[in-house]
Short mmCIF file of C-alpha atoms in Angstrom, two decimals:
data_model
loop_
_atom_site.label_atom_id
_atom_site.label_comp_id
_atom_site.label_asym_id
_atom_site.label_seq_id
_atom_site.Cartn_x
_atom_site.Cartn_y
_atom_site.Cartn_z
CA MET A 1 -53.14 33.27 -19.87
CA VAL A 2 -49.77 31.47 -20.03
CA LEU A 3 -48.85 33.35 -23.19
CA ALA A 4 -49.76 36.65 -21.51
CA LEU A 5 -47.54 35.92 -18.49
CA ALA A 6 -44.69 34.92 -20.75
CA TYR A 7 -45.06 38.17 -22.68
CA VAL A 8 -44.98 40.24 -19.45
CA ALA A 9 -41.92 38.35 -18.12
CA ALA A 10 -40.05 38.91 -21.37
CA ALA A 11 -40.88 42.62 -21.31
CA VAL A 12 -39.64 42.95 -17.72
CA TRP A 13 -36.39 41.12 -18.56
CA ARG A 14 -35.77 43.39 -21.57
CA LYS A 15 -36.24 46.45 -19.41
CA VAL A 16 -34.00 45.19 -16.57
CA SER A 17 -31.31 43.72 -18.80
CA GLY A 18 -31.11 46.96 -20.71
CA GLN A 19 -30.03 48.69 -17.53
CA LEU A 20 -27.54 46.02 -16.40
CA ARG A 21 -23.84 46.24 -17.11
CA VAL A 22 -21.43 43.33 -17.43
CA GLU A 23 -19.77 44.47 -14.21
CA ASP A 24 -23.10 44.23 -12.39
CA VAL A 25 -23.65 40.68 -13.54
CA GLY A 26 -20.11 39.73 -12.55
CA LEU A 27 -20.47 41.37 -9.16
CA ALA A 28 -23.76 39.56 -8.58
CA LEU A 29 -22.19 36.21 -9.46
CA VAL A 30 -19.27 36.87 -7.13
CA GLY A 31 -21.69 37.81 -4.37
CA LEU A 32 -23.71 34.66 -4.97
CA PHE A 33 -20.50 32.58 -4.89
CA LEU A 34 -19.34 34.13 -1.62
CA CYS A 35 -22.76 33.84 0.00
CA SER A 36 -22.97 30.19 -0.99
CA ALA A 37 -19.47 29.58 0.38
CA ALA A 38 -20.31 31.36 3.63
CA MET A 39 -23.51 29.34 4.06
CA GLN A 40 -21.57 26.11 3.50
CA ARG A 41 -18.96 27.19 6.05
CA LEU A 42 -21.62 27.98 8.65
CA THR A 43 -23.85 24.96 8.14
CA SER A 44 -21.39 22.12 7.41
CA LYS A 45 -18.54 20.56 9.35
CA GLY A 46 -15.26 19.63 7.78
CA PRO A 47 -13.12 21.42 5.18
CA MET A 48 -14.35 24.10 2.81
CA ILE A 49 -16.56 22.86 -0.04
CA TRP A 50 -16.55 25.55 -2.70
CA PRO A 51 -19.46 26.23 -5.06
CA VAL A 52 -18.98 24.52 -8.43
CA LEU A 53 -15.43 23.35 -7.64
CA GLY A 54 -16.22 21.35 -4.51
CA ILE A 55 -13.29 20.32 -2.31
CA ILE A 56 -10.68 20.60 -5.09
CA PRO A 57 -9.40 24.15 -4.26
CA THR A 58 -9.06 23.20 -0.59
CA LEU A 59 -7.00 20.14 -1.53
CA PHE A 60 -4.89 22.20 -3.92
CA PHE A 61 -3.91 24.60 -1.13
CA HIS A 62 -2.70 21.67 1.03
CA LEU A 63 -0.92 19.43 -1.48
CA ASP A 64 2.41 19.77 0.35
CA ASN A 65 1.00 18.38 3.61
CA VAL A 66 -2.19 16.65 2.53
CA TYR A 67 -2.04 13.85 5.13
CA GLU A 68 -1.57 16.22 8.07
CA TRP A 69 -4.21 18.56 6.68
CA ALA A 70 -6.68 15.68 6.41
CA THR A 71 -5.84 14.67 9.99
CA GLY A 72 -6.61 18.17 11.28
CA ALA A 73 -9.79 18.43 9.22
CA ILE A 74 -11.12 15.08 10.44
CA ALA A 75 -10.28 15.86 14.06
CA GLY A 76 -12.01 19.23 13.79
CA ALA A 77 -15.10 17.60 12.32
CA GLY A 78 -15.37 15.01 15.09
CA GLY A 79 -14.09 12.04 13.10
CA THR A 80 -16.20 12.24 9.91
CA PHE A 81 -16.99 14.93 7.34
CA PRO A 82 -18.84 15.03 4.00
CA PHE A 83 -17.16 16.03 0.74
CA ARG A 84 -17.90 16.42 -2.95
CA GLY A 85 -15.88 17.13 -6.06
CA MET A 86 -16.64 19.36 -9.04
CA TRP A 87 -20.18 19.69 -10.34
CA PHE A 88 -21.06 16.87 -12.74
CA GLY A 89 -17.98 14.96 -11.59
CA ASN A 90 -20.10 12.41 -9.69
CA CYS A 91 -17.62 12.42 -6.79
CA TYR A 92 -19.15 12.70 -3.32
CA GLY A 93 -19.20 10.90 0.00
CA VAL A 94 -17.63 11.07 3.45
CA MET A 95 -14.15 10.88 4.93
CA THR A 96 -13.78 9.16 8.28
CA VAL A 97 -11.49 7.68 10.90
CA ASP A 98 -14.29 6.18 13.01
CA PRO A 99 -13.47 2.49 13.68
CA ALA A 100 -17.21 1.70 13.94
CA LYS A 101 -17.85 3.07 10.45
CA ILE A 102 -14.78 1.31 9.09
CA GLU A 103 -16.03 -1.98 10.54
CA TYR A 104 -19.43 -1.29 8.97
CA ILE A 105 -18.03 -0.91 5.43
CA LEU A 106 -15.27 -3.54 5.66
CA LYS A 107 -17.24 -6.23 7.47
CA THR A 108 -20.89 -5.62 8.45
CA ARG A 109 -21.98 -4.37 5.01
CA PHE A 110 -19.00 -5.70 3.08
CA ALA A 111 -21.07 -6.65 0.02
CA ASN A 112 -22.39 -3.10 -0.37
CA PHE A 113 -18.95 -1.48 -0.29
CA PRO A 114 -16.64 -2.97 -2.96
CA LYS A 115 -13.61 -1.23 -4.43
CA GLY A 116 -15.96 0.03 -7.11
CA ARG A 117 -15.74 1.05 -10.73
CA TYR A 118 -13.77 4.25 -10.02
CA TYR A 119 -10.89 2.25 -8.53
CA ARG A 120 -10.99 -0.67 -10.95
CA GLU A 121 -10.90 1.34 -14.16
CA ARG A 122 -7.74 3.16 -13.08
CA PHE A 123 -5.86 -0.09 -12.53
CA ALA A 124 -7.54 -1.97 -15.39
CA GLU A 125 -4.59 -1.95 -17.81
CA LEU A 126 -1.96 -2.99 -15.28
CA LEU A 127 -3.85 -5.42 -13.05
CA GLY A 128 -6.68 -6.63 -15.25
CA ASP A 129 -8.93 -8.79 -13.09
CA GLY A 130 -6.25 -9.62 -10.50
CA ILE A 131 -7.15 -9.99 -6.83
CA PHE A 132 -5.92 -6.48 -5.98
CA ASN A 133 -8.40 -5.00 -8.45
CA ALA A 134 -11.27 -7.49 -8.35
CA ASP A 135 -14.69 -7.49 -6.70
CA ASP A 136 -17.51 -10.00 -6.19
CA GLU A 137 -17.03 -13.56 -7.51
CA ALA A 138 -13.75 -12.82 -9.29
CA TRP A 139 -12.29 -11.63 -6.00
CA LYS A 140 -13.73 -14.56 -4.02
CA GLU A 141 -12.21 -17.13 -6.38
CA GLN A 142 -8.75 -15.57 -6.18
CA ARG A 143 -9.00 -15.04 -2.44
CA ARG A 144 -9.75 -18.73 -1.91
CA ALA A 145 -6.83 -19.74 -4.11
CA ALA A 146 -4.43 -17.31 -2.42
CA ALA A 147 -5.44 -18.25 1.13
CA CYS A 148 -5.21 -21.96 0.40
CA GLU A 149 -1.76 -21.80 -1.15
CA MET A 150 -0.14 -19.09 0.97
CA HIS A 151 -1.18 -20.72 4.24
CA SER A 152 0.06 -24.14 3.20
CA GLY A 153 3.09 -25.48 5.05
CA ARG A 154 4.89 -25.98 1.77
CA PHE A 155 4.64 -22.32 0.71
CA VAL A 156 5.45 -21.04 4.21
CA GLU A 157 8.64 -23.12 4.24
CA TYR A 158 9.54 -22.04 0.71
CA SER A 159 8.98 -18.34 1.40
CA ALA A 160 11.13 -18.55 4.55
CA ARG A 161 13.95 -20.11 2.51
CA THR A 162 13.75 -17.48 -0.22
CA ILE A 163 13.76 -14.60 2.28
CA THR A 164 16.75 -16.07 4.09
CA SER A 165 18.61 -16.65 0.82
CA LEU A 166 17.99 -13.10 -0.41
CA VAL A 167 18.95 -11.50 2.90
CA HIS A 168 22.22 -13.41 3.31
CA GLY A 169 23.09 -14.01 -0.32
CA LYS A 170 22.36 -10.52 -1.62
CA LEU A 171 21.21 -7.82 0.81
CA LEU A 172 23.96 -8.26 3.38
CA VAL A 173 26.55 -8.56 0.60
CA VAL A 174 25.49 -5.14 -0.72
CA LEU A 175 25.53 -3.66 2.80
CA HIS A 176 29.00 -5.06 3.47
CA LYS A 177 30.33 -3.32 0.37
CA LEU A 178 28.61 -0.05 1.30
CA SER A 179 29.93 -0.15 4.87
CA ARG A 180 33.52 -0.66 3.68
CA THR A 181 33.39 2.13 1.09
CA ARG A 182 31.36 4.43 3.39
CA GLU A 183 29.05 5.15 0.46
CA SER A 184 25.58 6.49 1.16
CA VAL A 185 22.59 4.80 -0.44
CA ASP A 186 18.87 5.41 -0.72
CA LEU A 187 17.57 2.83 1.75
CA GLN A 188 14.05 3.08 0.37
CA ASP A 189 15.31 2.15 -3.10
CA LEU A 190 17.41 -0.67 -1.65
CA PHE A 191 14.39 -2.15 0.12
CA LEU A 192 12.26 -1.76 -3.01
CA ARG A 193 14.88 -3.82 -4.87
CA PHE A 194 14.90 -6.44 -2.13
CA THR A 195 11.12 -6.81 -1.89
CA PHE A 196 10.77 -6.88 -5.69
CA ASP A 197 13.24 -9.76 -5.97
CA ASN A 198 11.62 -11.48 -3.01
CA ILE A 199 8.02 -11.14 -4.18
CA CYS A 200 8.88 -12.17 -7.76
CA THR A 201 10.64 -15.26 -6.40
CA ALA A 202 7.64 -16.08 -4.19
CA ALA A 203 5.04 -15.37 -6.88
CA PHE A 204 6.72 -16.49 -10.12
CA GLY A 205 9.70 -18.52 -8.98
CA VAL A 206 11.86 -16.04 -10.91
CA ASP A 207 14.56 -13.77 -9.44
CA PRO A 208 14.81 -10.59 -11.56
CA GLY A 209 18.18 -9.69 -10.04
CA CYS A 210 17.45 -6.15 -8.81
CA LEU A 211 19.61 -6.64 -5.73
CA ALA A 212 22.81 -7.62 -7.50
CA VAL A 213 25.84 -6.02 -5.86
CA ASP A 214 26.13 -3.32 -8.56
CA LEU A 215 22.39 -2.44 -8.15
CA PRO A 216 21.61 -2.70 -11.88
CA VAL A 217 18.62 -1.31 -13.78
CA VAL A 218 16.32 -4.27 -14.54
CA LEU A 219 13.92 -3.74 -17.45
CA PHE A 220 10.96 -5.61 -15.92
CA ALA A 221 11.41 -3.94 -12.51
CA LYS A 222 11.75 -0.48 -14.06
CA ALA A 223 8.68 -1.01 -16.22
CA PHE A 224 6.68 -2.25 -13.21
CA GLU A 225 7.68 0.81 -11.18
CA GLN A 226 6.76 3.16 -14.04
CA ALA A 227 3.43 1.40 -14.62
CA THR A 228 2.56 1.74 -10.93
CA GLU A 229 3.46 5.43 -10.70
CA LEU A 230 1.70 6.33 -13.97
CA THR A 231 -1.41 4.45 -12.86
CA LEU A 232 -1.44 6.40 -9.60
CA PHE A 233 -1.37 9.62 -11.66
CA ARG A 234 -4.93 8.78 -12.70
CA PHE A 235 -6.08 9.24 -9.11
CA ILE A 236 -4.70 12.78 -9.03
CA VAL A 237 -6.04 14.27 -12.27
CA PRO A 238 -9.72 14.43 -13.36
CA PRO A 239 -10.96 11.54 -15.56
CA PHE A 240 -11.50 13.78 -18.59
CA VAL A 241 -7.75 14.54 -18.56
CA TRP A 242 -6.27 11.04 -18.46
CA LYS A 243 -9.04 9.50 -20.59
CA VAL A 244 -8.44 12.04 -23.36
CA MET A 245 -4.69 11.38 -23.09
CA ARG A 246 -5.37 7.65 -23.35
CA ARG A 247 -7.66 8.14 -26.32
CA PHE A 248 -4.97 10.03 -28.26
CA ASP A 249 -2.10 7.94 -26.88
CA VAL A 250 -0.05 10.86 -25.58
CA GLY A 251 1.89 11.89 -22.47
CA SER A 252 1.76 9.73 -19.37
CA GLU A 253 -0.85 7.44 -20.89
CA ARG A 254 1.45 6.49 -23.74
CA ARG A 255 4.28 5.79 -21.28
CA LEU A 256 1.86 3.75 -19.18
CA LYS A 257 0.88 1.64 -22.18
CA ASP A 258 4.53 0.96 -23.02
CA ALA A 259 5.37 0.02 -19.41
CA VAL A 260 2.33 -2.25 -19.06
CA ARG A 261 3.28 -4.01 -22.31
CA ILE A 262 6.70 -4.93 -20.86
CA VAL A 263 5.19 -6.10 -17.55
CA HIS A 264 2.55 -8.24 -19.24
CA LYS A 265 5.02 -9.71 -21.73
CA PHE A 266 7.24 -10.88 -18.87
CA ALA A 267 4.31 -12.28 -16.88
CA GLU A 268 2.73 -14.01 -19.88
CA LYS A 269 6.01 -15.64 -20.86
CA THR A 270 6.60 -16.83 -17.30
CA VAL A 271 3.12 -18.39 -17.10
CA MET A 272 3.47 -20.11 -20.48
CA ASP A 273 6.97 -21.40 -19.69
CA ARG A 274 5.79 -22.81 -16.36
CA ARG A 275 2.83 -24.55 -18.01
CA ALA A 276 5.14 -26.02 -20.62
CA GLU A 277 7.48 -27.23 -17.89
CA PHE A 278 4.57 -28.85 -16.09
CA GLU A 279 3.40 -30.59 -19.25
CA THR A 280 6.81 -31.90 -20.28
CA ARG A 281 8.22 -32.73 -16.82
CA LYS A 282 5.23 -33.35 -14.61
CA ASP A 283 7.25 -34.87 -11.82
CA SER A 284 9.65 -31.92 -11.59
CA ILE A 285 6.90 -29.42 -10.86
CA PHE A 286 6.87 -30.76 -7.30
CA ASP A 287 10.35 -29.26 -6.89
CA ARG A 288 8.81 -25.81 -7.27
CA SER A 289 6.88 -24.17 -4.48
CA ASP A 290 6.34 -20.63 -5.76
CA LEU A 291 2.76 -19.38 -5.95
CA LEU A 292 2.44 -19.73 -9.73
CA SER A 293 3.63 -23.35 -9.66
CA ARG A 294 1.36 -24.13 -6.73
CA LEU A 295 -1.65 -22.72 -8.58
CA ILE A 296 -0.85 -24.67 -11.74
CA GLU A 297 -0.39 -27.81 -9.69
CA ALA A 298 -3.60 -27.24 -7.72
CA GLU A 299 -5.69 -26.46 -10.79
CA THR A 300 -5.11 -29.85 -12.39
CA GLU A 301 -6.66 -33.13 -11.45
CA GLU A 302 -5.90 -36.55 -12.79
CA ALA A 303 -8.80 -38.27 -14.49
CA ASP A 304 -9.64 -41.75 -13.30
CA HIS A 305 -8.57 -43.14 -16.63
CA GLY A 306 -6.33 -41.72 -19.29
CA GLY A 307 -4.24 -39.43 -17.10
CA CYS A 308 -5.48 -36.22 -18.77
CA THR A 309 -5.44 -32.87 -16.94
CA LYS A 310 -8.30 -30.40 -16.60
CA PRO A 311 -7.12 -26.79 -16.22
CA LYS A 312 -9.24 -24.53 -14.00
CA PHE A 313 -7.36 -21.25 -14.43
CA SER A 314 -6.69 -19.46 -17.69
CA ASN A 315 -3.27 -18.03 -18.48
CA LYS A 316 -4.78 -14.54 -18.12
CA PHE A 317 -6.09 -15.43 -14.65
CA LEU A 318 -2.62 -16.56 -13.55
CA LYS A 319 -0.92 -13.54 -15.11
CA ASP A 320 -3.31 -11.04 -13.48
CA PHE A 321 -3.15 -12.85 -10.16
CA CYS A 322 0.64 -12.82 -9.97
CA ILE A 323 0.96 -9.18 -11.09
CA SER A 324 -1.47 -8.16 -8.33
CA PHE A 325 0.52 -10.23 -5.86
CA ILE A 326 3.72 -8.40 -6.82
CA LEU A 327 2.05 -4.99 -6.51
CA ALA A 328 0.62 -5.83 -3.09
CA GLY A 329 3.92 -7.19 -1.77
CA ARG A 330 6.57 -4.96 -3.33
CA ASP A 331 5.74 -1.46 -2.17
CA THR A 332 4.14 -2.17 1.19
CA SER A 333 6.96 -3.99 2.98
CA SER A 334 9.77 -1.90 1.46
CA VAL A 335 8.17 1.42 2.39
CA ALA A 336 7.36 0.09 5.88
CA LEU A 337 11.00 -0.90 6.43
CA ALA A 338 12.27 2.51 5.30
CA TRP A 339 10.03 4.33 7.81
CA PHE A 340 10.97 1.81 10.51
CA PHE A 341 14.71 2.42 10.17
CA TRP A 342 14.19 6.18 10.05
CA LEU A 343 12.19 6.04 13.29
CA LEU A 344 14.97 4.03 14.93
CA THR A 345 17.46 6.78 14.10
CA GLU A 346 15.09 9.22 15.82
CA HIS A 347 14.55 6.94 18.86
CA PRO A 348 17.86 5.23 19.77
CA HIS A 349 16.41 3.80 23.01
CA VAL A 350 14.04 1.66 20.89
CA GLU A 351 16.97 0.41 18.81
CA GLU A 352 18.84 -0.48 22.03
CA ARG A 353 15.93 -2.55 23.30
CA ILE A 354 15.62 -4.39 19.97
CA LEU A 355 19.36 -5.13 20.13
CA ARG A 356 18.95 -6.60 23.61
CA GLU A 357 16.16 -8.84 22.32
CA ILE A 358 18.33 -9.96 19.38
CA SER A 359 21.25 -10.60 21.73
CA ASP A 360 19.06 -12.63 24.11
CA THR A 361 17.78 -14.66 21.15
CA ILE A 362 21.33 -15.57 20.11
CA LYS A 363 22.37 -16.40 23.69
CA ARG A 364 19.54 -18.94 23.97
CA ARG A 365 21.18 -21.04 21.28
CA GLN A 366 22.89 -24.18 22.51
CA ASP A 367 25.94 -23.64 20.33
CA ARG A 368 28.08 -20.59 21.14
CA VAL A 369 28.27 -18.06 18.33
CA HIS A 370 31.81 -17.00 17.49
CA ASP A 371 31.12 -14.97 14.35
CA LEU A 372 27.97 -12.83 14.12
CA ASN A 373 28.23 -12.78 10.33
CA HIS A 374 27.26 -16.45 10.35
CA VAL A 375 24.06 -15.91 12.38
CA ILE A 376 20.95 -16.84 10.44
CA PHE A 377 17.71 -16.40 12.33
CA THR A 378 15.15 -19.19 12.18
CA VAL A 379 11.43 -18.65 11.74
CA ASP A 380 10.84 -19.72 15.34
CA GLU A 381 13.42 -17.24 16.62
CA LEU A 382 11.81 -14.43 14.64
CA LYS A 383 8.38 -15.34 15.99
CA ARG A 384 9.67 -14.93 19.56
CA MET A 385 11.01 -11.41 18.90
CA ASP A 386 7.96 -9.69 20.40
CA TYR A 387 9.49 -6.26 20.89
CA LEU A 388 10.77 -6.16 17.30
CA GLN A 389 7.26 -6.99 16.09
CA ALA A 390 5.89 -4.29 18.39
CA ALA A 391 8.33 -1.72 16.97
CA ILE A 392 7.46 -2.65 13.37
CA SER A 393 3.73 -2.52 14.18
CA GLU A 394 4.15 0.88 15.83
CA SER A 395 6.06 2.16 12.80
CA LEU A 396 3.26 0.92 10.53
CA ARG A 397 0.69 2.57 12.78
CA LEU A 398 2.31 5.98 12.36
CA TYR A 399 3.36 5.51 8.74
CA PRO A 400 1.02 2.96 7.12
CA SER A 401 2.14 1.79 3.70
CA VAL A 402 -1.35 2.56 2.34
CA PRO A 403 -2.21 5.86 4.07
CA ILE A 404 -5.72 6.29 2.64
CA ASP A 405 -8.20 3.80 1.20
CA PHE A 406 -11.80 4.00 0.05
CA LYS A 407 -14.86 1.99 -0.87
CA GLU A 408 -17.91 2.81 -2.97
CA ALA A 409 -21.55 2.32 -1.94
CA MET A 410 -23.44 0.13 -4.40
CA GLU A 411 -26.82 1.09 -2.89
CA ASP A 412 -28.16 3.71 -0.48
CA ASP A 413 -27.05 2.96 3.05
CA VAL A 414 -27.00 4.39 6.58
CA PHE A 415 -24.17 4.17 9.12
CA PRO A 416 -25.09 3.01 12.65
CA ASP A 417 -24.86 6.64 13.87
CA GLY A 418 -27.49 7.75 11.32
CA THR A 419 -25.15 9.20 8.68
CA ALA A 420 -26.85 8.64 5.32
CA LEU A 421 -25.00 7.52 2.20
CA GLN A 422 -26.33 7.74 -1.33
CA LYS A 423 -25.68 5.13 -3.98
CA GLY A 424 -22.29 5.83 -5.56
CA ALA A 425 -20.93 7.65 -2.49
CA ARG A 426 -17.30 7.00 -1.63
CA VAL A 427 -16.27 6.30 1.93
CA ILE A 428 -12.66 7.40 2.32
CA TYR A 429 -10.90 6.30 5.48
CA SER A 430 -7.53 7.76 6.44
CA ILE A 431 -5.36 5.13 8.12
CA TYR A 432 -2.63 7.75 8.52
CA SER A 433 -5.01 10.04 10.41
CA MET A 434 -6.38 7.26 12.61
CA ALA A 435 -2.96 6.89 14.25
CA ARG A 436 -3.06 10.57 15.21
CA MET A 437 -6.48 10.57 16.89
CA GLU A 438 -6.46 10.85 20.69
CA SER A 439 -9.96 9.32 20.70
CA ILE A 440 -8.52 6.13 19.20
CA TRP A 441 -4.95 5.81 20.55
CA GLY A 442 -4.84 8.16 23.54
CA LYS A 443 -2.98 11.38 24.30
CA ASP A 444 0.37 9.87 23.26
CA CYS A 445 -1.01 8.88 19.84
CA ARG A 446 1.68 10.79 17.92
CA GLU A 447 4.53 9.23 19.86
CA PHE A 448 6.55 6.29 18.55
CA ARG A 449 6.01 3.95 21.49
CA PRO A 450 6.30 0.20 20.74
CA GLU A 451 5.40 -0.54 24.38
CA ARG A 452 1.73 0.11 23.56
CA TRP A 453 1.79 -3.27 21.78
CA ILE A 454 3.25 -5.22 24.71
CA LYS A 455 0.92 -6.81 27.28
CA ASP A 456 2.35 -8.98 30.06
CA GLY A 457 5.66 -9.10 28.23
CA MET A 458 4.13 -10.43 25.01
CA PHE A 459 3.08 -8.84 21.72
CA ALA A 460 -0.66 -8.14 21.73
CA THR A 461 -2.73 -7.36 18.64
CA GLU A 462 -5.32 -4.59 18.29
CA SER A 463 -8.69 -4.54 16.57
CA GLN A 464 -8.18 -4.63 12.81
CA PHE A 465 -10.76 -1.83 12.47
CA LYS A 466 -8.74 0.39 14.79
CA TYR A 467 -5.50 -0.70 13.11
CA ALA A 468 -6.47 -1.09 9.45
CA VAL A 469 -2.88 -1.22 8.18
CA PHE A 470 -3.40 -4.70 6.69
CA ASN A 471 -6.99 -3.95 5.62
CA ALA A 472 -9.75 -5.65 7.62
CA GLY A 473 -12.77 -7.93 7.39
CA PRO A 474 -12.98 -10.39 4.48
CA ARG A 475 -10.24 -8.47 2.63
CA LEU A 476 -7.75 -8.75 5.50
CA CYS A 477 -4.32 -9.16 3.86
CA VAL A 478 -3.61 -12.85 3.17
CA GLY A 479 0.10 -12.07 3.16
CA LYS A 480 0.20 -10.49 6.63
CA LYS A 481 2.27 -13.30 8.20
CA PHE A 482 4.56 -13.35 5.16
CA ALA A 483 5.08 -9.59 5.45
CA TYR A 484 5.92 -9.69 9.17
CA MET A 485 8.36 -12.57 8.69
CA GLN A 486 10.03 -10.71 5.82
CA MET A 487 10.31 -7.42 7.72
CA LYS A 488 11.54 -9.06 10.93
CA MET A 489 14.17 -11.09 9.08
CA VAL A 490 15.47 -8.00 7.29
CA ALA A 491 15.39 -5.77 10.38
CA ALA A 492 17.02 -8.28 12.74
CA SER A 493 19.71 -9.29 10.24
CA ILE A 494 20.69 -5.68 9.53
CA LEU A 495 20.53 -4.42 13.12
CA LEU A 496 22.67 -7.33 14.32
CA ARG A 497 25.49 -6.23 12.03
CA TYR A 498 25.08 -2.51 11.30
CA HIS A 499 24.09 0.80 12.80
CA VAL A 500 22.16 2.83 10.24
CA GLU A 501 22.73 6.60 10.10
CA VAL A 502 20.72 9.09 8.08
CA VAL A 503 22.93 11.39 6.02
CA LYS A 504 23.23 14.76 7.75
CA GLY A 505 20.83 17.33 6.34
CA HIS A 506 18.63 14.79 4.56
CA LYS A 507 14.95 15.76 4.89
CA VAL A 508 12.27 13.10 5.33
CA ALA A 509 8.68 13.74 4.30
CA PRO A 510 5.86 11.59 2.88
CA LYS A 511 5.02 11.70 -0.81
CA MET A 512 1.43 12.15 -1.94
CA THR A 513 0.67 8.83 -3.62
CA THR A 514 -1.48 5.84 -2.78
CA THR A 515 1.64 4.31 -1.16
CA LEU A 516 3.41 6.27 1.60
CA TYR A 517 6.77 6.68 -0.13
CA MET A 518 9.35 9.06 1.31
CA LYS A 519 9.38 12.02 -1.05
CA ASP A 520 13.18 12.10 -1.45
CA GLY A 521 14.00 8.58 -0.33
CA LEU A 522 16.16 7.88 2.74
CA GLN A 523 19.89 8.51 2.26
CA VAL A 524 21.85 6.52 4.84
CA THR A 525 25.26 5.06 5.64
CA PHE A 526 26.02 1.74 7.35
CA ASN A 527 28.48 1.35 10.23
CA GLU A 528 29.60 -2.12 11.27
CA ARG A 529 28.89 -3.04 14.89
CA ASP A 530 31.25 -4.57 17.41
CA ASP A 531 30.43 -7.98 18.88
CA LEU A 532 26.79 -7.56 19.94
CA ILE A 533 26.93 -10.44 22.42
CA ALA A 534 29.96 -8.93 24.16
CA VAL A 535 28.22 -5.56 24.40
CA HIS A 536 25.09 -7.00 25.99
#
């Protein structure tokens, strides 16, 4: 019977196929494609998901304004929409701005939503098993070490000294030269140099010298920047592209390998030199308070007898940890400061209010200030600058250093609203888009309004799941206080002395990367102020 049916089916196919033309088959496939696309458009919310190609064509058409496009798509879908990539690409999930869903993945079901294999393998060469790229126990161990050391009074005091030294010994020296020569400079690049020197000093106890007055090219810094950008390229192209390039050691993958080799060589040598210093001059290690030295000091314990040491961390652990620390601290603060100063040029009334706060801070000092160039703000003074913190927070709200982040479901799950997630699904949350949702921030959500952060005259925080700029839940940024102190010190010290002007005609737009760089930097000039205290 089965054989008879098969024979009949084959006969029918021969008869039909004999009458079909290639054009008919093509037309039928086009019709099927269009019908499938129309059905998807009618039955699903969110952006167009094309047959076979998934969301990729839609993204391609909006590459020039991908963050604004995503914002519109999410708003139109009510806050969450499903997506998938190409067939057989194993890329699917949801994109959301819903604070309840973000709390669910970052806190409630934290264990089921790690960074995931997709994220880790792209950063594997550069970061290894560092905290920025780790999950599970490896992440927990590094998180404990980082929190313990970074929140210690000794490191807080050390980091404040290094920031102050870099601001007054280097950054302001460069700005003084630029103001006298009336040269323009890319402020984004300048801040990247500053934060790189600062974070390397805090992490390794080594100043790479990027912010020297002649703004030199530093091999380690250049290699680190190249390694970061080339790693981010892996998030843009399909895996079969960059993995084939890596396999044959060509193109961007070859350049990535060369850059990573330089970064790792520097980090490995620094770790080994610091261990050798600790072994040969054990007492002098207490003169160092950088993160690497603190970890080496904390990992050793004196035996009851014999005075031997027992290392807890391998050299690779320390190398990966410090490289992750540099990556997390370099780009975020520098990019945030660039957007902050650009927003001030667009909103001079905010700059005026910050200047009044700075002036009031100086006037509260017991000793009269005769030369503003000698003003060095203390940590306590910076803490009391509530409106400056509000302005920085508002800038970060609108232009978060990490505009989009994602997690991966380890097992099937269901959001509180009933949205189902399959194992392997990615939950992408757009921090950039969250700031532009009326449902989250009100009708003035797109306005730069620092006053939204002021309650009863004091700075007031928001829910970390509504304001996920510093991540949230167990992965809340351990360097948040460090970052605010750094940004406030830089902002207050510059604004006290200079008015920043964007070069006429310079266009500002975000760049499509995992960090919200300005596409063409921020070309500015610096104009020296008159006596601020006399003005106010």
